[in-house]
Short mmCIF file of C-alpha atoms and ligand atoms in Angstrom, two decimals:
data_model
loop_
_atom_site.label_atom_id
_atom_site.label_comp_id
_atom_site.label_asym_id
_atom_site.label_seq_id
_atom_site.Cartn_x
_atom_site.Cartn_y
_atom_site.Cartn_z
CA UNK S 1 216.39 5.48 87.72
CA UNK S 2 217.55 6.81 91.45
CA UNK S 3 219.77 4.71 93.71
CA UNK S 4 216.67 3.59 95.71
CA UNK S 5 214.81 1.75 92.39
CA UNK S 6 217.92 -0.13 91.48
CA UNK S 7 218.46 -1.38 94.95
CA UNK S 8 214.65 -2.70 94.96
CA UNK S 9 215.33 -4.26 91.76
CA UNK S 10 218.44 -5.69 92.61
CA UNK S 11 216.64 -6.47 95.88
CA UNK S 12 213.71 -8.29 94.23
CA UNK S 13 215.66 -10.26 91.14
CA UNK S 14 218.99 -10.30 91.59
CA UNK S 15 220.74 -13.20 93.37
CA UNK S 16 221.66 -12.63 96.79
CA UNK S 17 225.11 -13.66 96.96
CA UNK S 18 226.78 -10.40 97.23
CA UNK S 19 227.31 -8.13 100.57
CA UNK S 20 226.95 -5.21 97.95
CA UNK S 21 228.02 -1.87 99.55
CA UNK S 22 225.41 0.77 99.65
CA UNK S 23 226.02 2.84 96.17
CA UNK S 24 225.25 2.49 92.95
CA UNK S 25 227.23 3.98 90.56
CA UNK S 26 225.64 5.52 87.29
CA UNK S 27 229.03 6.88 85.27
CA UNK S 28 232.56 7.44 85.99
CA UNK S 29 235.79 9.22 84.63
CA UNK S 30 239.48 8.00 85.12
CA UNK S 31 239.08 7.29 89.15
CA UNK S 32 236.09 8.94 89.82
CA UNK S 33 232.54 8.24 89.68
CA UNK S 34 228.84 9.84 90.34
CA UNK S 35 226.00 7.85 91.62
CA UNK S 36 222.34 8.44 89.92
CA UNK S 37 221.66 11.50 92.02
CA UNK S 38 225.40 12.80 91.50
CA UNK S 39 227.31 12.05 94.38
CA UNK S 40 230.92 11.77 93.50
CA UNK S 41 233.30 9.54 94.53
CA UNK S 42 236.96 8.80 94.14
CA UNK S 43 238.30 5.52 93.55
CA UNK S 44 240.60 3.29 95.06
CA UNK S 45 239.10 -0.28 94.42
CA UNK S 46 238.96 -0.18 90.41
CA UNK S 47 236.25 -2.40 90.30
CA UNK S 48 238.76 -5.10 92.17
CA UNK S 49 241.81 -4.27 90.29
CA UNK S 50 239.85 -4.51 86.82
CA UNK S 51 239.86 -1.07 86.05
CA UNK S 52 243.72 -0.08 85.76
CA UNK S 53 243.11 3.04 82.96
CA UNK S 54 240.07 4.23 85.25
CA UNK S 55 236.26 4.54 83.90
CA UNK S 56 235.88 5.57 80.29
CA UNK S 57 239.33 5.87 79.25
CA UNK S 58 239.24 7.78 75.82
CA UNK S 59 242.04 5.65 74.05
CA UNK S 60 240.24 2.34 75.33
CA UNK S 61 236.47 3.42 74.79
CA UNK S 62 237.45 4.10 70.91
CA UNK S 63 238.94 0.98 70.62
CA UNK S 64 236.52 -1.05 71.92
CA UNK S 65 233.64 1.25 69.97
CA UNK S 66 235.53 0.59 66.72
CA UNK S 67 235.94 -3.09 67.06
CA UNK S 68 231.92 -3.73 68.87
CA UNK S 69 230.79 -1.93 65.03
CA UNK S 70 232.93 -4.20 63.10
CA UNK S 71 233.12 -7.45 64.55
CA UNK S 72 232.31 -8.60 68.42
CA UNK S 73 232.96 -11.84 68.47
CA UNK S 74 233.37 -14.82 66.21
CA UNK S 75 234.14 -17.83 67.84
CA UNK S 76 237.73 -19.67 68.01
CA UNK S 77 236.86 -21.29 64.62
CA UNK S 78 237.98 -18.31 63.23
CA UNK S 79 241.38 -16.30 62.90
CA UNK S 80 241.07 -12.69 64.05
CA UNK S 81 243.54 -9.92 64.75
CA UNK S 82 242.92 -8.60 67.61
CA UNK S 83 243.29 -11.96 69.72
CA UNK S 84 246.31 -13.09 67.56
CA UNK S 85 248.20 -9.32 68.08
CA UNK S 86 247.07 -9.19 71.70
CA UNK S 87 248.66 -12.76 72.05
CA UNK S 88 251.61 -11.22 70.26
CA UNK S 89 252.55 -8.77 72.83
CA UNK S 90 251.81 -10.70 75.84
CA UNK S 91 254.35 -12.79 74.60
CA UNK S 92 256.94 -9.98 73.74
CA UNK S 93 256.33 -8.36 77.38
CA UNK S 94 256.50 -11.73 79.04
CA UNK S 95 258.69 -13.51 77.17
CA UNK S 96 256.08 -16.29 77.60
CA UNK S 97 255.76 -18.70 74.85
CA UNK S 98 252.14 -19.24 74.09
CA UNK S 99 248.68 -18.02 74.94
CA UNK S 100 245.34 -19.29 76.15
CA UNK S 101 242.69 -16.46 76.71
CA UNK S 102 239.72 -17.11 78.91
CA UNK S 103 237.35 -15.05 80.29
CA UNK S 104 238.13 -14.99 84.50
CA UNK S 105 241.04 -15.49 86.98
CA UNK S 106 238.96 -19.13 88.15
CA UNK S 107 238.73 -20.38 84.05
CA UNK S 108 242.48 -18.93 83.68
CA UNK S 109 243.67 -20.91 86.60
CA UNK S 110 241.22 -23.89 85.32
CA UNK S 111 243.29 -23.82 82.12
CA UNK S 112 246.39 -23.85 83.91
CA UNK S 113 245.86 -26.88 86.22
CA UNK S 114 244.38 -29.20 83.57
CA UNK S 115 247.91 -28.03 81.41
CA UNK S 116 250.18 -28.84 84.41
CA UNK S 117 248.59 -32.38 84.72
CA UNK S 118 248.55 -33.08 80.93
CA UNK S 119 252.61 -32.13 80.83
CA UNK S 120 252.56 -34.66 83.38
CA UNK S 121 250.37 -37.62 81.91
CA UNK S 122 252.46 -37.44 79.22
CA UNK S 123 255.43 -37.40 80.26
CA UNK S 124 255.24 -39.76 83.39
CA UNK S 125 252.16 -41.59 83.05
CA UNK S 126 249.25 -41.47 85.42
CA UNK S 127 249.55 -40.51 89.38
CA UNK S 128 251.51 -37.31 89.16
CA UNK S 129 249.00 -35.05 89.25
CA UNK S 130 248.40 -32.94 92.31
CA UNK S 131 248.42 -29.12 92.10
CA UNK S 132 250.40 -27.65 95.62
CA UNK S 133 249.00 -24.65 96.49
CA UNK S 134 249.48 -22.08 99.60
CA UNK S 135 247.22 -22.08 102.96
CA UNK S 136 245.73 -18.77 102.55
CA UNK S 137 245.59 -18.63 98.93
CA UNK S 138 242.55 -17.59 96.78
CA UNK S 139 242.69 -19.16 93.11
CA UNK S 140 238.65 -18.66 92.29
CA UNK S 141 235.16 -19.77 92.84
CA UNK S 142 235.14 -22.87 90.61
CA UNK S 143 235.08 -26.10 92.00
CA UNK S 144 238.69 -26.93 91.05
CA UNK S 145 240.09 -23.39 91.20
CA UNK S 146 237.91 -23.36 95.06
CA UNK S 147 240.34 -27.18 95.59
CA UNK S 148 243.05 -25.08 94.92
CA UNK S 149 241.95 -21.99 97.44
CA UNK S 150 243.77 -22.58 100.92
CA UNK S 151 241.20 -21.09 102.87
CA UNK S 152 238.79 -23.26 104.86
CA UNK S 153 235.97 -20.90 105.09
CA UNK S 154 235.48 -20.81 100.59
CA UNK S 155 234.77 -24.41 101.29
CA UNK S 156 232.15 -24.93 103.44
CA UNK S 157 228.84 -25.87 101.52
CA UNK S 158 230.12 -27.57 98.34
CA UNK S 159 231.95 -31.05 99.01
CA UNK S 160 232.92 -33.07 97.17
CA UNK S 161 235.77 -31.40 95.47
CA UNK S 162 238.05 -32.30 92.73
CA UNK S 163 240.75 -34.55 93.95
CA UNK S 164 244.28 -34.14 93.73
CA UNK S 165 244.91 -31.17 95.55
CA UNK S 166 246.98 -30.18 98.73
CA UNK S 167 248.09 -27.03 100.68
CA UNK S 168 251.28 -26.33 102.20
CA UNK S 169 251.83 -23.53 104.90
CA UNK S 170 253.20 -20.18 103.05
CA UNK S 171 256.71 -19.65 103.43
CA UNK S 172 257.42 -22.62 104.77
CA UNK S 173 260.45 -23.77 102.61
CA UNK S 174 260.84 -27.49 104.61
CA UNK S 175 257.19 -28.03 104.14
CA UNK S 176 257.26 -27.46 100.78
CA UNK S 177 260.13 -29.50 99.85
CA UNK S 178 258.56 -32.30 101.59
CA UNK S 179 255.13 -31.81 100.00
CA UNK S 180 256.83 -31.66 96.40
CA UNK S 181 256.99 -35.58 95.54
CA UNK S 182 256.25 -37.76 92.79
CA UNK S 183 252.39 -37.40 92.46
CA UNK S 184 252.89 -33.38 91.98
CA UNK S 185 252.70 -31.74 88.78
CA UNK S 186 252.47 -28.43 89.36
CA UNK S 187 252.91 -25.42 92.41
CA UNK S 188 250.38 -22.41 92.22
CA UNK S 189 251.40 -19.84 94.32
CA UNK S 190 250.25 -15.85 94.43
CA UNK S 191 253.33 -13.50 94.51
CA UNK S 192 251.07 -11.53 97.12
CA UNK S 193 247.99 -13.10 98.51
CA UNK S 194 245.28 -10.83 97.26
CA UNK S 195 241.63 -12.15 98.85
CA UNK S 196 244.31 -13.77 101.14
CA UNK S 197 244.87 -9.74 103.42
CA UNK S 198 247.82 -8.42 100.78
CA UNK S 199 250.32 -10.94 102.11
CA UNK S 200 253.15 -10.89 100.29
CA UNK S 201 255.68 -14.23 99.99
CA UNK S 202 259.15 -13.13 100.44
CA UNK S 203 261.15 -13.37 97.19
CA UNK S 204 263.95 -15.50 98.52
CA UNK S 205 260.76 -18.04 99.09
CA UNK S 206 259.34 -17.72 95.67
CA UNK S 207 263.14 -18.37 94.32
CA UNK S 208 263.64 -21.44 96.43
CA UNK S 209 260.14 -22.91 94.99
CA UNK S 210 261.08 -22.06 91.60
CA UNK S 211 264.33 -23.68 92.19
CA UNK S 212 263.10 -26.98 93.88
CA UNK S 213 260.17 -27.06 91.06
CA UNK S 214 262.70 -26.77 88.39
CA UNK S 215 264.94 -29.70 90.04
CA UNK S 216 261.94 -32.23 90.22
CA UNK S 217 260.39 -30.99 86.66
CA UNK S 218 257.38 -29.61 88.86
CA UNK S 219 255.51 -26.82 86.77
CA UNK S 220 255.63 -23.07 88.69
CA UNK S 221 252.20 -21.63 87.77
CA UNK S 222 252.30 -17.83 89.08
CA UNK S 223 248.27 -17.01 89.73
CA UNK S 224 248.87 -13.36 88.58
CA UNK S 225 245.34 -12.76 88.23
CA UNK S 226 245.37 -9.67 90.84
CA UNK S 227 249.62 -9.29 90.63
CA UNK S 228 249.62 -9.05 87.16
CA UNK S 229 249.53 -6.42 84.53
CA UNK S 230 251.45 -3.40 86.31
CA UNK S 231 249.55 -3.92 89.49
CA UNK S 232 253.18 -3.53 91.20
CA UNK S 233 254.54 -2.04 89.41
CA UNK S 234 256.15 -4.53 86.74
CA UNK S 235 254.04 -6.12 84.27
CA UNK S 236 254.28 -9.15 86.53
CA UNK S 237 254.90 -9.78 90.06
CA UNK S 238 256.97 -12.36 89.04
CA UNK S 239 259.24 -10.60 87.28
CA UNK S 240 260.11 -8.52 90.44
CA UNK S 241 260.75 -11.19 92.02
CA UNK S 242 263.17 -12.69 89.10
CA UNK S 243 261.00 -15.95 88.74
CA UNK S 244 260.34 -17.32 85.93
CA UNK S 245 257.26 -19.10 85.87
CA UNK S 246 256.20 -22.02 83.75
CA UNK S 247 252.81 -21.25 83.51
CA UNK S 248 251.22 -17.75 84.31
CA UNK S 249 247.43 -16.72 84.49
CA UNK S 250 246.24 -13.42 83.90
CA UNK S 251 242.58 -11.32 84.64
CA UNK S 252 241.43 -8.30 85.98
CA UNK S 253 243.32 -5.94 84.69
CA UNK S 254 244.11 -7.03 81.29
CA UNK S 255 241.34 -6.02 79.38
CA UNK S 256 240.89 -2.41 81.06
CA UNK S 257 237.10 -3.29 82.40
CA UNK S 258 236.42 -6.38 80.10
CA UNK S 259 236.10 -9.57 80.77
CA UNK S 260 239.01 -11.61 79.73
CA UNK S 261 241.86 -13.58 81.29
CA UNK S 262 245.08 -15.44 79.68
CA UNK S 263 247.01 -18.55 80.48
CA UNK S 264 250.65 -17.83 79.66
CA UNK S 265 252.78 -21.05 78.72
CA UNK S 266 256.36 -20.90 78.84
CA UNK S 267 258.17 -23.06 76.28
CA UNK S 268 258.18 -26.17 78.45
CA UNK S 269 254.59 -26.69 78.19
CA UNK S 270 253.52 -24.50 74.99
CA UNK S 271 252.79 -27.33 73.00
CA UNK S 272 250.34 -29.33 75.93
CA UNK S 273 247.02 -28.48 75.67
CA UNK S 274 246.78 -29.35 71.34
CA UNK S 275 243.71 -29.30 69.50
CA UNK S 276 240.30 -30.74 71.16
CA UNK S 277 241.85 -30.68 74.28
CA UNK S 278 240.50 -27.26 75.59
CA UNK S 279 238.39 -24.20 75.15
CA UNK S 280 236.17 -21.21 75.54
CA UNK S 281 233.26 -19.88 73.19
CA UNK S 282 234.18 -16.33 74.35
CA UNK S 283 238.13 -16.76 74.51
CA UNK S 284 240.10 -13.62 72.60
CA UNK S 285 236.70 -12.04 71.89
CA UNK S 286 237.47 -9.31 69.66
CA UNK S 287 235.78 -6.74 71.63
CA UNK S 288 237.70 -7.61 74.78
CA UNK S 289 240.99 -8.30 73.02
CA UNK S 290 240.68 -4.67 71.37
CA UNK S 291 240.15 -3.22 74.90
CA UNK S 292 243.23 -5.24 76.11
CA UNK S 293 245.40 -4.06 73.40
CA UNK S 294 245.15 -0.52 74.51
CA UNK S 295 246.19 -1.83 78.07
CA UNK S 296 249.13 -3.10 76.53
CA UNK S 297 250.41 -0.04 74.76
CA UNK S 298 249.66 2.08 78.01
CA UNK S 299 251.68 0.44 80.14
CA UNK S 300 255.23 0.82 78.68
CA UNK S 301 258.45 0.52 81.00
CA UNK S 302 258.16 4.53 82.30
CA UNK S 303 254.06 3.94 83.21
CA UNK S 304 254.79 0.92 85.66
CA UNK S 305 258.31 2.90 86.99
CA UNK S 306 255.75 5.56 87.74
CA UNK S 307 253.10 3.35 89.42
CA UNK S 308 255.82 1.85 91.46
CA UNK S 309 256.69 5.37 92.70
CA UNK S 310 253.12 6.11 93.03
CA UNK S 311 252.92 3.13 95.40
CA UNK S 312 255.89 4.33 96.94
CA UNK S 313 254.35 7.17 97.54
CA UNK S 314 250.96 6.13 99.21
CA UNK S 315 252.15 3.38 101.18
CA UNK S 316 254.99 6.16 102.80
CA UNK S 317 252.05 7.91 103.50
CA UNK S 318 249.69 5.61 104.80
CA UNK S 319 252.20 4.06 107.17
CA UNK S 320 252.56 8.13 108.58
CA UNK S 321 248.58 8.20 109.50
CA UNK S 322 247.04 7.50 112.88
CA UNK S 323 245.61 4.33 113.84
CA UNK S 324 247.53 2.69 110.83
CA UNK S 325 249.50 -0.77 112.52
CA UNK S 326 251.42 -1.60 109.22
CA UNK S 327 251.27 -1.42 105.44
CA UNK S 328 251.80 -4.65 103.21
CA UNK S 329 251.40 -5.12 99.48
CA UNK S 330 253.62 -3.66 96.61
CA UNK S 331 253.07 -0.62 93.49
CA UNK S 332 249.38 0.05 93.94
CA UNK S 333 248.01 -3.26 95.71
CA UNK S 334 248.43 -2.52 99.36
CA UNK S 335 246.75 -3.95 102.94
CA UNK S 336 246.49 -1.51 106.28
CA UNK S 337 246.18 -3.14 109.48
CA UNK S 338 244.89 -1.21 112.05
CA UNK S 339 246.03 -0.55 115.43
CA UNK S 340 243.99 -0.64 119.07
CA UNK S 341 240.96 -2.69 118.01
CA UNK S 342 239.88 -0.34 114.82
CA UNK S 343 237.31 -1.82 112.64
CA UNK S 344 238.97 -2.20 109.29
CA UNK S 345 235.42 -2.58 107.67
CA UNK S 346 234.31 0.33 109.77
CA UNK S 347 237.40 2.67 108.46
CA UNK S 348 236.17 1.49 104.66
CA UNK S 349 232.39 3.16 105.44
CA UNK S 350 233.35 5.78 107.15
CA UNK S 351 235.75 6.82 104.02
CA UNK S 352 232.51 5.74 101.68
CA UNK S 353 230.17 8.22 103.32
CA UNK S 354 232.97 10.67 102.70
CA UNK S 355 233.32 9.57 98.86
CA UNK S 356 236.08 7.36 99.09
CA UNK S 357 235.89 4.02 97.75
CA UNK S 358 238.32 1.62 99.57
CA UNK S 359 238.20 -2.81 99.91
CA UNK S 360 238.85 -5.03 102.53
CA UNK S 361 240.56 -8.21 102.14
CA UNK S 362 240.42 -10.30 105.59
CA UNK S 363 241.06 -8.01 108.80
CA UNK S 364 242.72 -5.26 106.39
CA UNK S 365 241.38 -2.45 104.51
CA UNK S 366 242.70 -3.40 100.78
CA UNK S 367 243.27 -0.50 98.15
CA UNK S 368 243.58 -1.20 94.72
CA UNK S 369 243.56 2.34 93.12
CA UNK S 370 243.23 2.38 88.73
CA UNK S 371 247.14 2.03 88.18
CA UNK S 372 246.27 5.65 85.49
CA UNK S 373 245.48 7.83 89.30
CA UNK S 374 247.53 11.31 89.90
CA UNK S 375 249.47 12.38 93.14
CA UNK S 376 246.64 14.85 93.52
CA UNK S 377 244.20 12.05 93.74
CA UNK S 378 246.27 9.80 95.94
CA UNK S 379 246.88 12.90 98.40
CA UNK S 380 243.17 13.71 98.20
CA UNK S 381 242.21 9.66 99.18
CA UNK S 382 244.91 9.70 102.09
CA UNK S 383 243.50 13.13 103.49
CA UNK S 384 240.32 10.72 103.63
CA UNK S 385 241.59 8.62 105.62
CA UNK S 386 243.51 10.63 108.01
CA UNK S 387 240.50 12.56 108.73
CA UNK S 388 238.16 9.57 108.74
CA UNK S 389 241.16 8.19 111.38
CA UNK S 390 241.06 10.98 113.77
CA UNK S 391 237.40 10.88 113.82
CA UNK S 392 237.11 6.64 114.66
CA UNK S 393 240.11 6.78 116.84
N1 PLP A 1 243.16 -15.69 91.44
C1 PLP A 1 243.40 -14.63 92.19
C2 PLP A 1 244.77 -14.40 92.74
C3 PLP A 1 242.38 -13.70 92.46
O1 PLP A 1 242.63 -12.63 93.22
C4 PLP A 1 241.10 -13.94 91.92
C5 PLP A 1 239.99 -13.01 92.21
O2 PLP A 1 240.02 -12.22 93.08
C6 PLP A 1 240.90 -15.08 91.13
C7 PLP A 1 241.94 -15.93 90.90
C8 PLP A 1 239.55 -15.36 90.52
O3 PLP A 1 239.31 -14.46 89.50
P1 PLP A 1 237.81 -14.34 88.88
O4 PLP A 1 236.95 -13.74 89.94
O5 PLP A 1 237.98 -13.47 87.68
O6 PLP A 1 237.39 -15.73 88.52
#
C-alpha cells in the first residue's frame, strides 16, 4: 500500500483522536526508518521513548520470534519463565522487592495508587487516602491516572473524576510539607516531567520529599514510565537522584517496542496488593516479557555510562546551535526552548521534511532518540537542526 491509501484508511476508520504527523512508516532498522515509497528517516522520538534498542533489533526480534512459536501468552493462572526471570532481574537491578507487570504507564500507575491506599487502609483505617501529585505532571489517560495529571487542559471533557486527589506546585518544598497530612497515602512525582516540557525537579527537592514521606509513613511512588529504563542514563531516574522510592512504575521502554509496564514494590509494601485484589489478563505476557528480557541484558552498567555521555554529548551540542534558548532534560530525554518567537512545532516539520523525526512536549521540541543510536547518528540529527535553524531564523 503507498502512504496516500493508509492515510485514507486511517482517514475513513480509524478514530480521530490523534494529530498524527504526516508519514507513515513501512520498516525500520536501529534508528532509522523508510516510509512505503522509501523515504528514509532518522530517529529521534523512538516511538515516544518505547523503542530504546531501535526498530528490529536482531537480539530482541529472535527472542520474541522464539517465544511467539512456543507460547504467547497464557494467562496469570499459570507459572511461566519468562515473566518470573524478567521479574527476577528487575528486582536485582532495582533492588525493588516485588513485581506487578501491566501493560501501560496509566495501568502501571493505576496499580500503584490502588497499592498506596491499600498500605494505608490497612494500616490506619479509612480517610488516608489521597495520592499528591505535581502541577504539571502527566501520569496517563485513565480516569484515575488523568486525577493524578496536574495539567488542567487533560481534564476538560470528562468530570467527574476519582476523588482523593490533589496537586501541589513543583518544587515547592513548603507547599508540599503542608499538603502532606493525615488523609495522604502516597506522593507521585516524575523525576523529569516528560508530557510536562522535560522539566526536571531538582534533586535536593526529590530528597526532601522522600525525606518528609518517609517521616509521616507517606509512600514515594517514582512515575518512571518515561525516566525509567536507561532513559538517563541510569536504569532509573531515581537512582541518580539517590531516592529510593517505595513504589516505582515502569513502561515504554521496558519491553523494547512491546507493550508492557511494571509496578515495582519496595519491601514496605511488597506484600499489599495479595491474591484477588488485582490484575491484568495480559500482565507478564510471555511474548512481551521475552522482548523485555533482552532489554535487560543490553543495558548493563557500561551501556547507560555510554548513553549518559551520549546525552552529554547532544545536549553540549544543541545548546551551541542558533536559535536554541536552553536545553533541559538528562542522558537521552532532552527539551529545546527556542529563542526570538521560533515555532518549536515549526522547527519539528521543518526537520521532518528533511528526514528527521523529532517530538514536542508543551512549547519545546522534545527528543527522545533509541538509547542503542551512534555519535554518527546524533551528529547527523544535530546537522538537521542547525541547518533547519539557519533556514527558520
Ligand atoms: N506516566 C508518564 C510519566 C508518562 O510519560 C506517560 C506517557 O507518556 C504515562 C504515564 C502514560 O503511559 P501510557 O501511555 O503507556 O499509558
Amino acid at each position: 500500500m503507498t502512504s496516500t491509501d493508509i492515510k485514507a484508511l486511517d482517514a475513513e476508520y480509524v478514530l480521530q483522536n490523534y494529530a498524527r504527523f504526516d508519514v507513515c512508516l513501512a520498516e525500520g532498522k536501529g534508528c532509522r526508518a523508510k516510509d512505503p515509497e522509501g523515504n528514509a528517516y532518522l530517529d529521534f522520538t523512538s516511538g515516544i521513548g518505547v523503542n530504546c534498542l531501535g526498530w528490529a533489533d536482531d537480539e530482541w526480534v529472535a527472542a520474541v520470534a522464539a517465544q511467539a512459536g512456543r507460547l504467547q501468552h497464557t494467562s496469570n493462572l499459570f507459572h511461566t519463565q519468562p515473566g518470573s526471570q524478567l521479574a527476577q532481574k528487575l528486582c536485582q537491578k532495582t533492588g525493588m522487592d516485588k513485581v506487578f507487570f501491566a501493560n501501560s504507564g496509566a495501568e502501571a500507575n493505576e496499580g500503584a495508587i490502588k497499592a498506596a491506599r491499600k498500605y494505608s487502609a490497612d494500616k490506619y483505617g479509612e480517610g488516608r487516602h489521597v495520592i499528591l501529585s505535581l502541577e504539571n505532571s502527566f501520569h496517563g489517560r485513565t480516569l484515575a491516572a488523568l486525577a493524578a495529571t496536574g495539567q488542567d487542559n487533560f481534564h476538560q471533557h470528562f468530570h467527574p473524576f476519582p476523588a482523593g486527589f490533589a496537586h501541589v506546585p513543583a518544587g515547592d518544598l513548603a507547599a508540599m510539607d503542608k499538603a502532606l497530612d493525615g488523609t495522604v497515602c502516597a506522593v507521585m512525582i516524575e523525576s523529569i516531567q516528560g508530557e510536562g516540557g522535560v522539566v526536571p525537579q531538582s534533586t535536593a527537592y526529590l530528597r526532601a520529599v522522600e525525606t518528609l514521606c518517609r517521616e509521616r509513613d507517606i509512600l514515594y511512588i517514582a512515575d518512571e514510565v518515561q525516566t525509567g529504563v536507561g532513559r538517563t542514563g541510569a536504569f532509573l531516574a531515581s537512582d541518580k537522584a539517590g531516592i529510593r522510592p517505595d513504589i516505582v512504575t515502569l513502561a515504554k521502554g521496558i519491553g523494547g517496542g512491546l507493550p508492557l509496564a511494571a509496578v515495582l514494590f519496595g519491601q514496605k509494601c511488597g506484600a499489599v496488593l495479595g491474591k484477588g485484589t488485582h490484575g491484568a489478563t495480559y500482565g507478564a505476557n510471555p511474548v512481551c516479557c521475552a522482548g523485555a528480557l533482552v532489554v535487560m541484558e543490553r543495558l548493563t552498567d557500561a551501556f547507560l555510562a555510554d548513553v549518559a555521555r551520549k546525552g552529554t554529548m547532544l545536549k553540549t551540542a544543541l545548546q551551541a546551535l542558533p536559535g536554541v534558548a536552553s536545553v533541559t532534560g538528562d542522558g537521552l530525554m532532552l527539551g529545546i526552548s527556542f529563542a526570538g518567537g521560533l515555532k518549536s512545532a515549526d522547527v519539528q516539520s521543518a526537520a521532518m521534511q528533511k528526514g528527521l523525526l523529532c517530538l514536542l512536549a508543551k512549547d519545546k521540541l522534545r527528543l527522545l532518540p533509541p538509547l542503542v543510536i551512534t555519535d554518527e547518528e546524533l551528529r547527523e540529527g544535530v546537522a538537521v537542526l542547525k541547518s533547519v535553524l539557519e533556514t527558520l531564523q
